[in-house]
Tab-separated table of C-alpha atoms and ligand atoms in Angstrom:
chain	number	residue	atom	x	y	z
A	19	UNK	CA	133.152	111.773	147.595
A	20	UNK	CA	132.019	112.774	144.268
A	21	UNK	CA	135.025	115.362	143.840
A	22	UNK	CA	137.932	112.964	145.110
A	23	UNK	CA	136.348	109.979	142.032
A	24	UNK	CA	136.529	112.887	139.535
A	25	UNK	CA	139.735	113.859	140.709
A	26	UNK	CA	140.991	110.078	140.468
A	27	UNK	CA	139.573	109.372	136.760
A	28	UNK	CA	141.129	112.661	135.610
A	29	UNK	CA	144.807	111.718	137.019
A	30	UNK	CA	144.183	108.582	135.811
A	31	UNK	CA	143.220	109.505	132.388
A	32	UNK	CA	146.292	112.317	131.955
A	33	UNK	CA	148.546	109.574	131.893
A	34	UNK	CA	146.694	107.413	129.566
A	35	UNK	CA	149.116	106.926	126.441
A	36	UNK	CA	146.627	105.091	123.764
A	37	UNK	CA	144.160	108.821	123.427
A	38	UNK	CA	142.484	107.501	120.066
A	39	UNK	CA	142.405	110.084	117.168
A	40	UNK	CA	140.800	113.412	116.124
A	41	UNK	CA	138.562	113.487	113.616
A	42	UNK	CA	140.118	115.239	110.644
A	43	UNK	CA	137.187	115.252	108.170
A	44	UNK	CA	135.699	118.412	109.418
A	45	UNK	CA	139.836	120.401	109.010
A	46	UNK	CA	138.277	122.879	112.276
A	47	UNK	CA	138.264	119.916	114.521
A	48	UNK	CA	141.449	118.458	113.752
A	49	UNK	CA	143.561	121.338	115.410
A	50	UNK	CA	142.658	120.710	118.647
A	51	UNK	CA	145.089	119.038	121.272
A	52	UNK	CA	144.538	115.260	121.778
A	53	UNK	CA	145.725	115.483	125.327
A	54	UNK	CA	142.890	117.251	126.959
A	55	UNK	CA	140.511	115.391	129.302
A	56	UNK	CA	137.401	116.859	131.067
A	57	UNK	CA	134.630	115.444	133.328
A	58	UNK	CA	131.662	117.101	135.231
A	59	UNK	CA	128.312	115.688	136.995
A	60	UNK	CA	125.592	117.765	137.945
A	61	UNK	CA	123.398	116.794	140.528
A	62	UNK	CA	119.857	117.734	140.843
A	63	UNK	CA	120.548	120.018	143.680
A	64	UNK	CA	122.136	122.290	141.359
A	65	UNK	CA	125.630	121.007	142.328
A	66	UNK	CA	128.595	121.052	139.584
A	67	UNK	CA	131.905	118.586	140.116
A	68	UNK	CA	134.573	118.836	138.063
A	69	UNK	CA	137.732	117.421	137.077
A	70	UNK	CA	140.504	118.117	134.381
A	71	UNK	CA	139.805	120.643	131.963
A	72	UNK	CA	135.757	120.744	132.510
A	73	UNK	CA	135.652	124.381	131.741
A	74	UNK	CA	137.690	124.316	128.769
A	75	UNK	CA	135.139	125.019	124.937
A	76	UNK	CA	134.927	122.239	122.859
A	77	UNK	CA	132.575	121.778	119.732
A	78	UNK	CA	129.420	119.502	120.679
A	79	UNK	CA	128.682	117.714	117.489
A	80	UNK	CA	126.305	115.613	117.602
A	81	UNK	CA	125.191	115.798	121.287
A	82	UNK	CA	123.215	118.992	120.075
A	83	UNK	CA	120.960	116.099	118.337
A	84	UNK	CA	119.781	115.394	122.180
A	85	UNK	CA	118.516	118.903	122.145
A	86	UNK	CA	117.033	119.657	118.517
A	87	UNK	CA	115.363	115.755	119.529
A	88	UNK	CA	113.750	117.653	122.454
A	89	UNK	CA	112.805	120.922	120.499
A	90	UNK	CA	111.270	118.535	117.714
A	91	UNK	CA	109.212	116.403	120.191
A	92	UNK	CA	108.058	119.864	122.451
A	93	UNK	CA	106.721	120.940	118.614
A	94	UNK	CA	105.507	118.401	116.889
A	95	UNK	CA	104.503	115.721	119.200
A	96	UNK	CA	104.591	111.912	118.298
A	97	UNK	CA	104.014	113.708	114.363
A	98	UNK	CA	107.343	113.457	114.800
A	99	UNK	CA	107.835	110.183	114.122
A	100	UNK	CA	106.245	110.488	110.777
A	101	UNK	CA	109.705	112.040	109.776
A	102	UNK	CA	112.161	109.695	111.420
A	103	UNK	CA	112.098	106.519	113.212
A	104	UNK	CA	113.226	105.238	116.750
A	105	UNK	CA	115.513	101.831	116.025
A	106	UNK	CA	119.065	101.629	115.963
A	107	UNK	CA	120.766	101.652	113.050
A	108	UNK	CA	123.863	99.701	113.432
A	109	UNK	CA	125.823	101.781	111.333
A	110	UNK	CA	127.806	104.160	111.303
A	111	UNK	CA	126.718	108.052	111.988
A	112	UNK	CA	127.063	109.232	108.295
A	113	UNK	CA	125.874	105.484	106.428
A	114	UNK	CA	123.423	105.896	104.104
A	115	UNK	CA	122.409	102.381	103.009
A	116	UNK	CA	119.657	101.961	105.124
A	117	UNK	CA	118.377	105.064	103.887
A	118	UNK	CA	117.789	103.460	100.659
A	119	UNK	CA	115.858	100.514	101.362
A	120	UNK	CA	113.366	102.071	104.225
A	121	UNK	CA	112.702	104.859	101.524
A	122	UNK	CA	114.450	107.848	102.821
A	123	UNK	CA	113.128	108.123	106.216
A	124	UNK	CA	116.349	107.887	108.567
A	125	UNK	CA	116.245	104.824	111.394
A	126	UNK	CA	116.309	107.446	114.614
A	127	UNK	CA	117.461	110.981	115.167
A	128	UNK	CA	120.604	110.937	116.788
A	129	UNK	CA	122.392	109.712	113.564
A	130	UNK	CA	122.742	112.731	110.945
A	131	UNK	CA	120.183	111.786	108.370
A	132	UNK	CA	117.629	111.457	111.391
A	133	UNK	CA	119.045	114.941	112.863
A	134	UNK	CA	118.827	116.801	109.158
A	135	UNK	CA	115.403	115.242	109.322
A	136	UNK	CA	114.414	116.456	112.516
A	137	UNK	CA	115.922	119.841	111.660
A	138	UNK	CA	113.379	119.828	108.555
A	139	UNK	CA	110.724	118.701	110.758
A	140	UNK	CA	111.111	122.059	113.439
A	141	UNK	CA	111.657	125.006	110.353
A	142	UNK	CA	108.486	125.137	109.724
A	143	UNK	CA	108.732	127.334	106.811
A	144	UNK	CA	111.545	129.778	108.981
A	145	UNK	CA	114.315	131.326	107.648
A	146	UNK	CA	117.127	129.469	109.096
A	147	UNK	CA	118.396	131.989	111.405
A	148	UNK	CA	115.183	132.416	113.200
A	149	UNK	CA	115.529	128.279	113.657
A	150	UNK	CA	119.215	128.952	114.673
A	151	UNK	CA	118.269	131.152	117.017
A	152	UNK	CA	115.876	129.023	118.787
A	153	UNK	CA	118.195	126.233	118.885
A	154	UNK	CA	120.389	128.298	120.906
A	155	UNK	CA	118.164	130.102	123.261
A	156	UNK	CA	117.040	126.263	124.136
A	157	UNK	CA	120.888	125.012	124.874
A	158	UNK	CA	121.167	128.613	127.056
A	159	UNK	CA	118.102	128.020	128.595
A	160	UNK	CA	118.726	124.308	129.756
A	161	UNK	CA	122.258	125.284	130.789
A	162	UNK	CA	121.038	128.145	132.211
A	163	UNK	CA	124.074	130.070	130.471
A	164	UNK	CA	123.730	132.596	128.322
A	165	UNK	CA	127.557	133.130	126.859
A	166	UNK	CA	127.411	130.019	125.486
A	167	UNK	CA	127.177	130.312	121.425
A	168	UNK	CA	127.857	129.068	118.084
A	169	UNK	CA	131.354	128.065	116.490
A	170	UNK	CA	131.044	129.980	113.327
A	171	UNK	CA	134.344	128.856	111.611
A	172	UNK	CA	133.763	125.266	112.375
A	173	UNK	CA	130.380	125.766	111.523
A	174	UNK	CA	131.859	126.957	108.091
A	175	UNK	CA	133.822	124.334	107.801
A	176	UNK	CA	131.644	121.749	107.740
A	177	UNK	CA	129.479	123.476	105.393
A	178	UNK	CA	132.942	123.532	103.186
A	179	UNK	CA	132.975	120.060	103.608
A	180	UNK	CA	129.448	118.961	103.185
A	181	UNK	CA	129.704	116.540	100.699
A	182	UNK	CA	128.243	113.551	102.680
A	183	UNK	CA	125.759	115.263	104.888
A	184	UNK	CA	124.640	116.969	101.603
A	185	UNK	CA	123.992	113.272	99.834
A	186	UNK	CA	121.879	112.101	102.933
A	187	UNK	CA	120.028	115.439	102.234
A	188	UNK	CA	119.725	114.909	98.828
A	189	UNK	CA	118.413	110.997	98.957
A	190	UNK	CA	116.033	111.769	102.017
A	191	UNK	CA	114.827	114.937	99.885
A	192	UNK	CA	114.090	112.148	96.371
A	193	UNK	CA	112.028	110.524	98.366
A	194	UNK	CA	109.712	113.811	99.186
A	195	UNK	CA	111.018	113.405	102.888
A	196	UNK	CA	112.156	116.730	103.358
A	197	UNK	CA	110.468	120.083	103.089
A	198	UNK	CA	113.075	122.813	102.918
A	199	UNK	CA	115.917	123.457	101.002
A	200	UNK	CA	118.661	121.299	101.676
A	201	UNK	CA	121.637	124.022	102.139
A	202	UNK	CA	119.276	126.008	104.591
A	203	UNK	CA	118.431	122.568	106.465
A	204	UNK	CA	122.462	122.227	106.619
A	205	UNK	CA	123.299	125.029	107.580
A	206	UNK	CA	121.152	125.359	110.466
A	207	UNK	CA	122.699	121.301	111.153
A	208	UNK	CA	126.321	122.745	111.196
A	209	UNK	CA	125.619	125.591	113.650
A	210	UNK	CA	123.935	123.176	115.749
A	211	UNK	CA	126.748	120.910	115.219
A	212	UNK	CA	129.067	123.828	115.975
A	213	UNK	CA	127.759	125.150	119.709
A	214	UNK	CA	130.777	125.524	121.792
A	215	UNK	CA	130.569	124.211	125.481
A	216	UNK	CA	132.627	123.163	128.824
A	217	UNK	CA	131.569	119.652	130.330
A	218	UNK	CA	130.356	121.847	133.099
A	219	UNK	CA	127.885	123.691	130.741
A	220	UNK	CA	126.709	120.449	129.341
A	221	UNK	CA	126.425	118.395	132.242
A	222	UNK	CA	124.131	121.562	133.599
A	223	UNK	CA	122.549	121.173	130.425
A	224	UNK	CA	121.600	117.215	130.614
A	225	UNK	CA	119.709	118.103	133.789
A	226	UNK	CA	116.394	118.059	132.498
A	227	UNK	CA	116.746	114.313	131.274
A	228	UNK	CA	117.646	113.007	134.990
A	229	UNK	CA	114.786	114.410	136.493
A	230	UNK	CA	111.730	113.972	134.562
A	231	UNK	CA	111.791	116.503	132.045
A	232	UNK	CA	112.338	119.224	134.397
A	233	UNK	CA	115.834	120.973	135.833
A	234	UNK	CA	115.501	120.906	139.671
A	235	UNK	CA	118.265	123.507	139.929
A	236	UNK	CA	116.316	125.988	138.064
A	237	UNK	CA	112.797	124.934	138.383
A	238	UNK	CA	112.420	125.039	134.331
A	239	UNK	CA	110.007	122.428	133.362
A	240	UNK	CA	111.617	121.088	129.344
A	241	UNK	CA	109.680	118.825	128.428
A	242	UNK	CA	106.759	116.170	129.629
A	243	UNK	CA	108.039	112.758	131.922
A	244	UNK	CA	107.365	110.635	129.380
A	245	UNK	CA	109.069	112.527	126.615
A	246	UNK	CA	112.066	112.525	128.769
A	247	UNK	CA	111.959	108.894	129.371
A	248	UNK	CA	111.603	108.446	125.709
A	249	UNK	CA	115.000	110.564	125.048
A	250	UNK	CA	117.118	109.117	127.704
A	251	UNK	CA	115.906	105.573	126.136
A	252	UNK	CA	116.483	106.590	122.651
A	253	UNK	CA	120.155	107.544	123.533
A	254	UNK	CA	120.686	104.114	125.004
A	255	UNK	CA	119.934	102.455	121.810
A	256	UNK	CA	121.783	105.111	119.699
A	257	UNK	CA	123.290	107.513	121.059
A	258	UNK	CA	126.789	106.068	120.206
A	259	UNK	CA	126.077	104.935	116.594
A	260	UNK	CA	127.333	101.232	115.749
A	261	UNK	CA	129.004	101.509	118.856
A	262	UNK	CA	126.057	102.101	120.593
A	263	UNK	CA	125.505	97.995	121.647
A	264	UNK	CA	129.081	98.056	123.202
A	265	UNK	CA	128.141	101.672	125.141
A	266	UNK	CA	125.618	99.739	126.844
A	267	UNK	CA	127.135	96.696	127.938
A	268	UNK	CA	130.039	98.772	129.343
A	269	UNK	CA	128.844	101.652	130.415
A	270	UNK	CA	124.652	101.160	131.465
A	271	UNK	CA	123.601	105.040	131.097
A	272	UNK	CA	121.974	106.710	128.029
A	273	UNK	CA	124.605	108.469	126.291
A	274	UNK	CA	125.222	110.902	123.284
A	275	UNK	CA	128.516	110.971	122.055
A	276	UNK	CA	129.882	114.128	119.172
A	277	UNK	CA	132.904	113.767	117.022
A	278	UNK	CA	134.125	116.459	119.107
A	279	UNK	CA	135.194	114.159	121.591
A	280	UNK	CA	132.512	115.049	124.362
A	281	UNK	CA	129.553	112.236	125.382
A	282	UNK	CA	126.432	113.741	127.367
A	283	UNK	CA	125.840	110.321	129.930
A	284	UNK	CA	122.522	110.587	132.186
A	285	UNK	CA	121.982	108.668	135.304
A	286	UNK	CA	118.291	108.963	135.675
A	287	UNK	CA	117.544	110.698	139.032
A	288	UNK	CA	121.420	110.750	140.217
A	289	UNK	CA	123.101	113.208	137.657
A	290	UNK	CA	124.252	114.617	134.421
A	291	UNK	CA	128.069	113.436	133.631
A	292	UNK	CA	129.736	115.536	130.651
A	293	UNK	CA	132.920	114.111	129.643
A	294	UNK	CA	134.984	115.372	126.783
A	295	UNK	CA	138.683	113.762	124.858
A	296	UNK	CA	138.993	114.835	121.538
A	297	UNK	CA	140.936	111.115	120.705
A	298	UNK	CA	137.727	109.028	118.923
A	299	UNK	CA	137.761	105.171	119.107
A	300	UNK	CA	137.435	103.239	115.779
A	301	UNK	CA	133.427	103.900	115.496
A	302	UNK	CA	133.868	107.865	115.749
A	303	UNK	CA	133.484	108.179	120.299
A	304	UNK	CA	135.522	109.388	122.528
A	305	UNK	CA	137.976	106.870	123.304
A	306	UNK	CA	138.875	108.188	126.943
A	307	UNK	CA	135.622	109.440	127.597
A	308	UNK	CA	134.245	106.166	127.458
A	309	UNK	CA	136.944	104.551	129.921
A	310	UNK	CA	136.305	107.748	131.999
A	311	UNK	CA	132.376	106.593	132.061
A	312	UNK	CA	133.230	102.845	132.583
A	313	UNK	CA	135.311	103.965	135.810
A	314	UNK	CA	132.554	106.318	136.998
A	315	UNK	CA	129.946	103.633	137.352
A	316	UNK	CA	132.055	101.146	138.707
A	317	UNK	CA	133.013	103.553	141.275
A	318	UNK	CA	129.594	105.425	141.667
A	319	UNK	CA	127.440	102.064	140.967
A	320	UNK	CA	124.922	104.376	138.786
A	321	UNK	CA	123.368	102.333	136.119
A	322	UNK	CA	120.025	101.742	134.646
A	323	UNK	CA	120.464	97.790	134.845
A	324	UNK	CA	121.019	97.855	138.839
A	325	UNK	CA	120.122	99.530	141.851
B	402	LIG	N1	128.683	117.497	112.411
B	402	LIG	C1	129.081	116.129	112.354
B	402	LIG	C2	128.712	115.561	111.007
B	402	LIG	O1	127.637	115.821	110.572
B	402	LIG	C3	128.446	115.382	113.487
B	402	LIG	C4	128.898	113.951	113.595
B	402	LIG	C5	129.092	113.490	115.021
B	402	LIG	O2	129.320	114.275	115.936
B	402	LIG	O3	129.060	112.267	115.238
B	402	LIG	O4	129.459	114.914	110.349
């Protein structure tokens, strides 16, 4: 059942002429072929459906925010919170005008000032490969995969390129709200930003957030219930930036969505859906990824709003 709705979205997606565009401001990304589509849901029982090209790499972005969110909260606690806040923002991932009147600290973490914050927040004085390190042992550990790694040359290119993310550094840092030095705080960000994965790795990786905090497959506990509550509902509200409203209304899931083209959906006690299309709508997600989701809940019925 599962397989043959997979199946269907990803025929129905290769011929799909409108594929959005690839984001060219990080040069890395904007080699990679538009027409690719991928989908995978992982079910608590360990299961993996796939569709498309689900195995094929593709550069994460800012779904790793999902996971530094979880290291930060496993860490710190609710201190986190001191460092960033939980509202929407409404704007788009990279804005920095709210940033000036609320005093540096970002609105949540899943938009990159709030995601350079968080990073801040977990080096605890480290040298940013020990932090690196960590980041990645957590993504292996959650997808229980240990191949999976960084990107380096898109992680260099962004650091090339670092203009903006370096400003959001910069204005957070005037207003005493970051610790560390900001080109060690980056460059940990771009590596995290740069992990490579399959929509099968992430969708194995997203299990933790559909049951509680803890992967049934593997019987690793990630983090406490109510933490994981607290993530899914924090990707509802802004997981897809100032598209993040519209994510809702169509789609019902919590969702993190990377310039990469991928979106990490969860369906709280169903399953983990990974989809990836490099193609971005207007507001920076993936434009056929987010038709692929609408179709999967119609079809599947999954949905936070229903039963
Ligand atoms: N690394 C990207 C940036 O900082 C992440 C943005 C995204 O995936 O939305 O610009």
């Amino acid at each position: 059942m599962m397989q043959q709705i997979l199946d269907d979205i990803a025929e129905q997606m290769a011929i799909e002429t409108k594929r959005g565009k690839v984001a060219d401001y990080i040069p890395q990304l904007a080699h990679v072929d538009p027409s690719q589509f991928g989908i995978a849901v992982a079910t608590p029982d360990g299961q993996v459906y796939a569709a498309g090209d689900a195995s094929t790499l593709f550069s994460i972005q800012s779904i790793s925010k999902v996971f530094t969110l979880t290291i930060g909260l496993n860490k710190l606690g609710s201190e986190l919170w001191t460092h960033v806040g939980r509202e929407p923002s409404g704007d788009p991932f990279n804005s920095i005008t709210i940033l000036e009147y609320e005093a540096g600290r970002p609105r949540n973490p899943l938009i990159n000032a709030g995601a350079i914050a968080v990073v801040d927040a977990i080096m605890m004085g480290r040298q940013p490969k020990t932090v690196m390190t960590e980041i990645l042992q957590f993504v292996r550990s959650v997808s229980d995969d240990d191949s999976i790694g960084f990107d380096h040359k898109v992680a260099a290119s962004e650091m090339q390129h670092r203009d903006r993310n370096a400003a959001l550094a910069h204005f957070m840092k005037s207003f005493g709200n970051l610790e560390h030095e900001v080109d060690e705080i980056l460059d940990i960000y771009f590596h995290q930003c740069s992990v490579a994965m399959s929509c099968e790795q992430l969708a194995r990786a997203g299990l933790f957030l559909v049951s509680n905090g803890i992967n049934q497959a593997t019987g690793v506990k990630v983090i406490k219930p109510q933490q994981s509550r607290r993530i899914n509902s924090l990707m509802m509200m802004c997981g897809h930036y100032d598209g993040s409203g519209e994510f809702a209304y169509q789609v019902g899931l919590p969702g993190k969505s990377g310039v990469g083209g991928g979106i990490l959906t969860i369906a709280p006690g169903k399953g983990s859906i990974a989809v990836w299309s490099p193609g971005l709508n207007p507001v920076g997600n993936s434009k056929l990824g987010t038709k692929a989701l609408q179709l999967l809940v119609e079809k599947t019925g999954w949905s936070v709003f229903a039963n």
